[in-house]
mmCIF file of C-alpha atoms and ligand atoms in Angstrom:
data_model
loop_
_atom_site.group_PDB
_atom_site.id
_atom_site.type_symbol
_atom_site.label_atom_id
_atom_site.label_comp_id
_atom_site.label_asym_id
_atom_site.label_seq_id
_atom_site.Cartn_x
_atom_site.Cartn_y
_atom_site.Cartn_z
ATOM 1 C CA MET A 1 0.000 0.000 0.000
ATOM 2 C CA LYS A 2 1.213 3.497 -0.806
ATOM 3 C CA HIS A 3 0.740 6.855 0.896
ATOM 4 C CA ALA A 4 -1.565 9.284 -0.862
ATOM 5 C CA PRO A 5 0.092 12.554 -1.878
ATOM 6 C CA ILE A 6 0.268 14.959 1.083
ATOM 7 C CA ASP A 7 -1.453 18.341 0.884
ATOM 8 C CA LEU A 8 1.218 20.184 2.861
ATOM 9 C CA ALA A 9 -0.796 23.368 3.433
ATOM 10 C CA TRP A 10 -3.293 21.297 5.515
ATOM 11 C CA ALA A 11 -0.848 18.718 6.824
ATOM 12 C CA ARG A 12 -0.046 18.221 10.480
ATOM 13 C CA ILE A 13 3.734 18.001 10.592
ATOM 14 C CA LEU A 14 5.597 16.398 13.501
ATOM 15 C CA VAL A 15 9.189 17.607 13.848
ATOM 16 C CA THR A 16 11.692 15.616 15.882
ATOM 17 C CA ASN A 17 15.433 14.871 15.959
ATOM 18 C CA ASP A 18 18.181 13.041 17.848
ATOM 19 C CA ASP A 19 20.389 16.036 18.694
ATOM 20 C CA GLY A 20 17.920 17.278 21.300
ATOM 21 C CA ILE A 21 15.225 19.943 21.401
ATOM 22 C CA HIS A 22 17.766 22.774 21.815
ATOM 23 C CA ALA A 23 19.938 21.764 18.839
ATOM 24 C CA PRO A 24 20.324 24.340 16.054
ATOM 25 C CA GLY A 25 19.273 21.822 13.367
ATOM 26 C CA ILE A 26 15.777 21.308 14.768
ATOM 27 C CA LYS A 27 15.237 25.075 14.817
ATOM 28 C CA VAL A 28 16.123 25.150 11.110
ATOM 29 C CA LEU A 29 13.719 22.259 10.430
ATOM 30 C CA GLU A 30 10.916 23.813 12.480
ATOM 31 C CA ARG A 31 11.286 27.011 10.453
ATOM 32 C CA ILE A 32 11.137 25.021 7.214
ATOM 33 C CA ALA A 33 8.084 23.038 8.400
ATOM 34 C CA LYS A 34 6.290 26.268 9.362
ATOM 35 C CA SER A 35 6.927 27.636 5.869
ATOM 36 C CA LEU A 36 5.006 24.610 4.541
ATOM 37 C CA SER A 37 2.118 24.303 7.049
ATOM 38 C CA LYS A 38 0.545 26.109 9.999
ATOM 39 C CA ASP A 39 0.032 22.873 11.956
ATOM 40 C CA VAL A 40 3.584 22.110 13.090
ATOM 41 C CA TRP A 41 4.384 20.261 16.337
ATOM 42 C CA VAL A 42 7.808 19.702 17.830
ATOM 43 C CA VAL A 43 8.319 16.665 20.078
ATOM 44 C CA ALA A 44 12.018 16.025 20.609
ATOM 45 C CA PRO A 45 14.451 14.553 23.152
ATOM 46 C CA GLU A 46 15.494 16.668 26.169
ATOM 47 C CA SER A 47 19.145 15.790 25.547
ATOM 48 C CA GLU A 48 21.300 14.551 22.695
ATOM 49 C CA GLN A 49 20.493 11.018 21.559
ATOM 50 C CA SER A 50 22.807 10.646 18.570
ATOM 51 C CA ALA A 51 23.640 7.023 17.682
ATOM 52 C CA VAL A 52 20.932 5.542 19.928
ATOM 53 C CA ALA A 53 19.398 4.025 16.760
ATOM 54 C CA HIS A 54 15.851 2.693 17.166
ATOM 55 C CA ALA A 55 15.979 2.364 20.954
ATOM 56 C CA LEU A 56 12.780 2.443 23.031
ATOM 57 C CA THR A 57 12.726 3.290 26.740
ATOM 58 C CA LEU A 58 11.017 0.378 28.510
ATOM 59 C CA ARG A 59 12.327 0.298 32.094
ATOM 60 C CA ARG A 60 11.286 3.716 33.383
ATOM 61 C CA PRO A 61 8.406 6.118 32.798
ATOM 62 C CA LEU A 62 8.751 8.984 30.359
ATOM 63 C CA ARG A 63 7.763 12.589 30.938
ATOM 64 C CA ALA A 64 6.553 15.024 28.304
ATOM 65 C CA ARG A 65 7.548 18.566 29.317
ATOM 66 C CA LYS A 66 5.545 21.254 27.563
ATOM 67 C CA ILE A 67 7.965 24.004 26.588
ATOM 68 C CA SER A 68 5.564 26.222 24.681
ATOM 69 C CA ARG A 69 2.564 25.911 22.393
ATOM 70 C CA ARG A 70 2.955 22.794 20.202
ATOM 71 C CA ARG A 71 6.450 22.107 21.575
ATOM 72 C CA TYR A 72 7.332 19.249 23.952
ATOM 73 C CA ALA A 73 10.579 17.799 25.259
ATOM 74 C CA ILE A 74 10.688 14.108 26.217
ATOM 75 C CA ASP A 75 13.342 12.556 28.472
ATOM 76 C CA GLY A 76 13.756 9.639 26.081
ATOM 77 C CA THR A 77 14.921 8.573 22.655
ATOM 78 C CA PRO A 78 13.861 9.851 19.208
ATOM 79 C CA THR A 79 11.705 6.725 18.818
ATOM 80 C CA ASP A 80 10.022 7.448 22.188
ATOM 81 C CA CYS A 81 9.276 10.977 20.941
ATOM 82 C CA VAL A 82 7.471 9.850 17.786
ATOM 83 C CA LEU A 83 5.583 7.120 19.637
ATOM 84 C CA LEU A 84 4.462 9.429 22.469
ATOM 85 C CA ALA A 85 3.560 12.209 20.045
ATOM 86 C CA VAL A 86 1.306 9.935 17.997
ATOM 87 C CA LYS A 87 -0.151 7.810 20.817
ATOM 88 C CA SER A 88 -0.466 10.398 23.556
ATOM 89 C CA LEU A 89 0.067 14.056 22.596
ATOM 90 C CA LEU A 90 -1.594 14.316 19.177
ATOM 91 C CA THR A 91 -4.563 12.034 19.706
ATOM 92 C CA ASP A 92 -7.047 14.497 18.142
ATOM 93 C CA LYS A 93 -5.341 14.179 14.756
ATOM 94 C CA ALA A 94 -2.353 12.042 13.805
ATOM 95 C CA PRO A 95 0.550 13.707 11.990
ATOM 96 C CA ASP A 96 0.416 13.541 8.196
ATOM 97 C CA LEU A 97 4.185 13.798 7.954
ATOM 98 C CA VAL A 98 7.145 13.194 10.275
ATOM 99 C CA LEU A 99 10.293 15.249 9.693
ATOM 100 C CA SER A 100 13.398 14.206 11.638
ATOM 101 C CA GLY A 101 16.500 16.392 11.875
ATOM 102 C CA ILE A 102 18.111 18.332 10.628
ATOM 103 C CA ASN A 103 20.904 16.200 12.017
ATOM 104 C CA HIS A 104 24.264 17.746 12.845
ATOM 105 C CA GLY A 105 26.299 15.546 10.473
ATOM 106 C CA SER A 106 25.601 13.082 7.651
ATOM 107 C CA ASN A 107 23.618 9.873 7.986
ATOM 108 C CA ILE A 108 24.948 7.937 5.015
ATOM 109 C CA GLY A 109 26.217 4.425 4.432
ATOM 110 C CA GLU A 110 26.401 2.428 7.662
ATOM 111 C CA ASP A 111 25.444 5.536 9.739
ATOM 112 C CA VAL A 112 21.847 4.678 8.912
ATOM 113 C CA THR A 113 21.916 1.683 11.267
ATOM 114 C CA TYR A 114 23.234 3.751 14.217
ATOM 115 C CA SER A 115 21.280 6.935 13.593
ATOM 116 C CA GLY A 116 18.592 8.192 15.960
ATOM 117 C CA THR A 117 17.547 10.682 13.272
ATOM 118 C CA VAL A 118 16.788 7.900 10.799
ATOM 119 C CA ALA A 119 15.174 5.780 13.531
ATOM 120 C CA ALA A 120 12.653 8.517 14.359
ATOM 121 C CA ALA A 121 11.607 8.427 10.706
ATOM 122 C CA MET A 122 11.468 4.613 10.927
ATOM 123 C CA GLU A 123 9.064 4.919 13.839
ATOM 124 C CA GLY A 124 6.899 7.257 11.774
ATOM 125 C CA ALA A 125 6.855 4.696 8.960
ATOM 126 C CA LEU A 126 5.996 1.888 11.411
ATOM 127 C CA LEU A 127 3.027 3.960 12.584
ATOM 128 C CA GLY A 128 1.890 4.359 8.969
ATOM 129 C CA ILE A 129 2.987 7.998 8.609
ATOM 130 C CA PRO A 130 5.188 9.209 5.733
ATOM 131 C CA ALA A 131 8.528 10.193 7.253
ATOM 132 C CA ILE A 132 11.655 11.977 6.082
ATOM 133 C CA ALA A 133 15.037 12.036 7.856
ATOM 134 C CA LEU A 134 17.229 15.048 7.003
ATOM 135 C CA SER A 135 20.931 15.441 7.771
ATOM 136 C CA GLN A 136 23.468 18.158 7.042
ATOM 137 C CA GLY A 137 27.090 17.132 6.420
ATOM 138 C CA ARG A 138 29.867 18.769 8.452
ATOM 139 C CA LEU A 139 33.004 20.392 7.078
ATOM 140 C CA SER A 140 36.267 18.532 7.703
ATOM 141 C CA ASN A 141 37.067 20.908 10.609
ATOM 142 C CA GLY A 142 33.763 19.932 12.250
ATOM 143 C CA ASP A 143 31.983 23.226 11.461
ATOM 144 C CA ILE A 144 28.508 23.086 10.055
ATOM 145 C CA HIS A 145 26.598 25.468 7.799
ATOM 146 C CA TRP A 146 22.873 24.980 7.430
ATOM 147 C CA SER A 147 22.469 26.995 4.225
ATOM 148 C CA ALA A 148 22.337 23.979 1.843
ATOM 149 C CA ALA A 149 19.615 22.326 3.936
ATOM 150 C CA GLU A 150 17.754 25.605 4.434
ATOM 151 C CA HIS A 151 17.793 26.362 0.743
ATOM 152 C CA PHE A 152 16.906 22.937 -0.658
ATOM 153 C CA ALA A 153 14.860 21.164 2.031
ATOM 154 C CA PRO A 154 11.528 22.984 1.396
ATOM 155 C CA LYS A 155 11.677 22.148 -2.311
ATOM 156 C CA ILE A 156 12.627 18.500 -1.617
ATOM 157 C CA ILE A 157 9.897 18.034 1.022
ATOM 158 C CA ARG A 158 7.313 19.544 -1.357
ATOM 159 C CA LYS A 159 8.392 17.207 -4.129
ATOM 160 C CA LEU A 160 8.443 14.129 -1.860
ATOM 161 C CA ALA A 161 4.959 15.019 -0.584
ATOM 162 C CA GLY A 162 3.694 14.514 -4.141
ATOM 163 C CA VAL A 163 5.437 11.158 -4.637
ATOM 164 C CA PRO A 164 3.412 8.196 -3.390
ATOM 165 C CA TRP A 165 5.735 5.829 -1.554
ATOM 166 C CA PRO A 166 5.056 2.502 0.199
ATOM 167 C CA HIS A 167 4.066 2.481 3.886
ATOM 168 C CA ASP A 168 7.168 0.558 4.969
ATOM 169 C CA VAL A 169 9.566 2.990 3.294
ATOM 170 C CA LEU A 170 11.073 6.175 4.719
ATOM 171 C CA MET A 171 13.130 8.821 2.982
ATOM 172 C CA ASN A 172 16.706 9.623 4.010
ATOM 173 C CA VAL A 173 17.931 13.010 2.738
ATOM 174 C CA ASN A 174 21.570 14.130 3.121
ATOM 175 C CA PHE A 175 22.890 17.588 2.315
ATOM 176 C CA PRO A 176 26.614 17.797 1.523
ATOM 177 C CA ALA A 177 28.812 20.278 3.373
ATOM 178 C CA ARG A 178 28.863 23.071 0.834
ATOM 179 C CA PRO A 179 26.914 26.271 0.141
ATOM 180 C CA PRO A 180 23.728 26.099 -1.978
ATOM 181 C CA ASP A 181 25.375 27.522 -5.121
ATOM 182 C CA LYS A 182 27.996 24.740 -5.022
ATOM 183 C CA ILE A 183 25.456 21.881 -4.817
ATOM 184 C CA THR A 184 25.815 19.745 -7.951
ATOM 185 C CA GLY A 185 22.350 18.158 -8.006
ATOM 186 C CA ILE A 186 19.697 16.136 -6.187
ATOM 187 C CA LEU A 187 20.318 12.409 -6.653
ATOM 188 C CA PRO A 188 18.022 9.531 -5.751
ATOM 189 C CA CYS A 189 20.499 6.797 -4.805
ATOM 190 C CA ARG A 190 20.953 3.727 -2.673
ATOM 191 C CA GLN A 191 22.625 3.297 0.708
ATOM 192 C CA GLY A 192 26.397 2.899 0.399
ATOM 193 C CA ARG A 193 29.207 1.566 2.527
ATOM 194 C CA ARG A 194 32.467 3.263 3.547
ATOM 195 C CA ILE A 195 35.823 1.750 2.689
ATOM 196 C CA ASP A 196 36.936 2.233 6.306
ATOM 197 C CA GLY A 197 34.687 1.792 9.312
ATOM 198 C CA THR A 198 34.626 3.426 12.728
ATOM 199 C CA ASP A 199 37.811 3.560 14.792
ATOM 200 C CA VAL A 200 38.281 2.967 18.481
ATOM 201 C CA THR A 201 40.872 5.126 20.203
ATOM 202 C CA ALA A 202 42.769 3.858 23.254
ATOM 203 C CA GLY A 203 43.999 6.258 25.913
ATOM 204 C CA ARG A 204 44.389 6.811 29.644
ATOM 205 C CA ASP A 205 42.175 8.928 31.883
ATOM 206 C CA PRO A 206 43.718 11.508 34.318
ATOM 207 C CA ALA A 207 44.014 8.754 36.952
ATOM 208 C CA GLY A 208 46.019 6.600 34.536
ATOM 209 C CA ARG A 209 43.260 4.049 33.942
ATOM 210 C CA PRO A 210 42.980 2.795 30.361
ATOM 211 C CA TYR A 211 39.886 3.587 28.310
ATOM 212 C CA LEU A 212 38.578 2.878 24.820
ATOM 213 C CA TRP A 213 36.642 5.600 23.027
ATOM 214 C CA VAL A 214 34.469 4.943 19.967
ATOM 215 C CA GLY A 215 34.154 7.681 17.458
ATOM 216 C CA VAL A 216 36.921 8.508 15.067
ATOM 217 C CA PHE A 217 34.716 8.218 12.012
ATOM 218 C CA GLN A 218 36.584 7.531 8.832
ATOM 219 C CA SER A 219 36.250 9.739 5.794
ATOM 220 C CA ASP A 220 33.281 9.309 3.500
ATOM 221 C CA LYS A 221 35.200 7.374 0.855
ATOM 222 C CA PRO A 222 32.590 5.429 -1.122
ATOM 223 C CA ARG A 223 33.167 1.830 -2.234
ATOM 224 C CA GLU A 224 30.673 2.047 -5.062
ATOM 225 C CA LYS A 225 29.051 4.590 -7.373
ATOM 226 C CA ARG A 226 25.440 5.723 -7.210
ATOM 227 C CA THR A 227 25.277 5.587 -3.429
ATOM 228 C CA ASP A 228 24.516 8.210 -0.763
ATOM 229 C CA LEU A 229 28.268 8.310 -0.017
ATOM 230 C CA ALA A 230 29.252 8.844 -3.656
ATOM 231 C CA ALA A 231 26.522 11.445 -4.248
ATOM 232 C CA THR A 232 27.386 13.603 -1.229
ATOM 233 C CA ALA A 233 31.137 13.221 -1.907
ATOM 234 C CA ALA A 234 30.417 14.662 -5.388
ATOM 235 C CA GLY A 235 28.548 17.594 -3.847
ATOM 236 C CA ALA A 236 25.014 16.372 -4.560
ATOM 237 C CA ILE A 237 22.066 16.014 -2.194
ATOM 238 C CA ALA A 238 21.358 12.293 -1.697
ATOM 239 C CA ILE A 239 17.802 10.988 -1.325
ATOM 240 C CA THR A 240 17.623 7.313 -0.374
ATOM 241 C CA PRO A 241 14.391 5.398 0.115
ATOM 242 C CA LEU A 242 15.008 3.036 3.056
ATOM 243 C CA HIS A 243 12.994 -0.122 3.590
ATOM 244 C CA LEU A 244 11.892 -1.295 7.049
ATOM 245 C CA ASP A 245 11.994 -4.894 5.824
ATOM 246 C CA LEU A 246 15.711 -5.714 6.152
ATOM 247 C CA THR A 247 15.342 -9.148 4.549
ATOM 248 C CA HIS A 248 17.910 -9.887 1.862
ATOM 249 C CA ARG A 249 15.799 -11.630 -0.743
ATOM 250 C CA GLY A 250 18.678 -13.141 -2.717
ATOM 251 C CA THR A 251 20.033 -14.927 0.352
ATOM 252 C CA LEU A 252 16.525 -16.076 1.260
ATOM 253 C CA GLY A 253 16.511 -18.028 -2.009
ATOM 254 C CA ALA A 254 19.851 -19.677 -1.174
ATOM 255 C CA LEU A 255 18.584 -20.495 2.357
ATOM 256 C CA SER A 256 15.418 -22.019 0.985
ATOM 257 C CA GLU A 257 17.572 -24.246 -1.196
ATOM 258 C CA ALA A 258 19.849 -25.208 1.692
ATOM 259 C CA PHE A 259 17.013 -25.895 4.144
ATOM 260 C CA GLY A 260 14.324 -26.869 1.625
HETATM 261 MN MN1 LIG B 1 22.546 13.478 15.852
#
């Protein structure tokens, strides 16, 4: 089954993220959402939840703190935020669209499986709501400029709203780290894989005890063409439809033969 095209002017838009409700990226996305519709709600984590993936909080209660009109902070994960928004805060009318981001940094290649930004969109899709994850790439010195996302996101969201896509698919949009006039295109492409993975750095704390610290992320060198990694490396905006069904159909055939 596919989503009907979304009439954005009348759409209820739920905005969330994984960088936390005070992050600059969600302010950019809220502004963009409000340029598309009057019915915009923000339900986002109290604190940063990057790389929590699709985690749910099960072993303690959650609290929704109303910050202002149509804006709530939740002391949980991005997935908690979407679930609570739909099941508890917006019970009069479900969102017509979930926008997650704009993340501080890319969510391409294997990032997708760690990302809280993408997971919030996954939760939207699981609840039957069209959902788009948006991420802005960082410069090599770690700085971030939101101008590419600010300039192109409204146009991309409008276009996606008119494209019917299946209920178990979400959209993953990545803006490369360059100004709008240096963007080389908007490329639908598949999820890629980096040549190098994530590093672990060993060190010693001030008391001399050894530690291991995850998080030297390798450069975005793509293994293959026509992927989110290759597109953003070439200065294009990558749009990847992601499927909630992670089954690898080719291997299923081989398994059926082996176990048949
Ligand atoms: Mn993040």
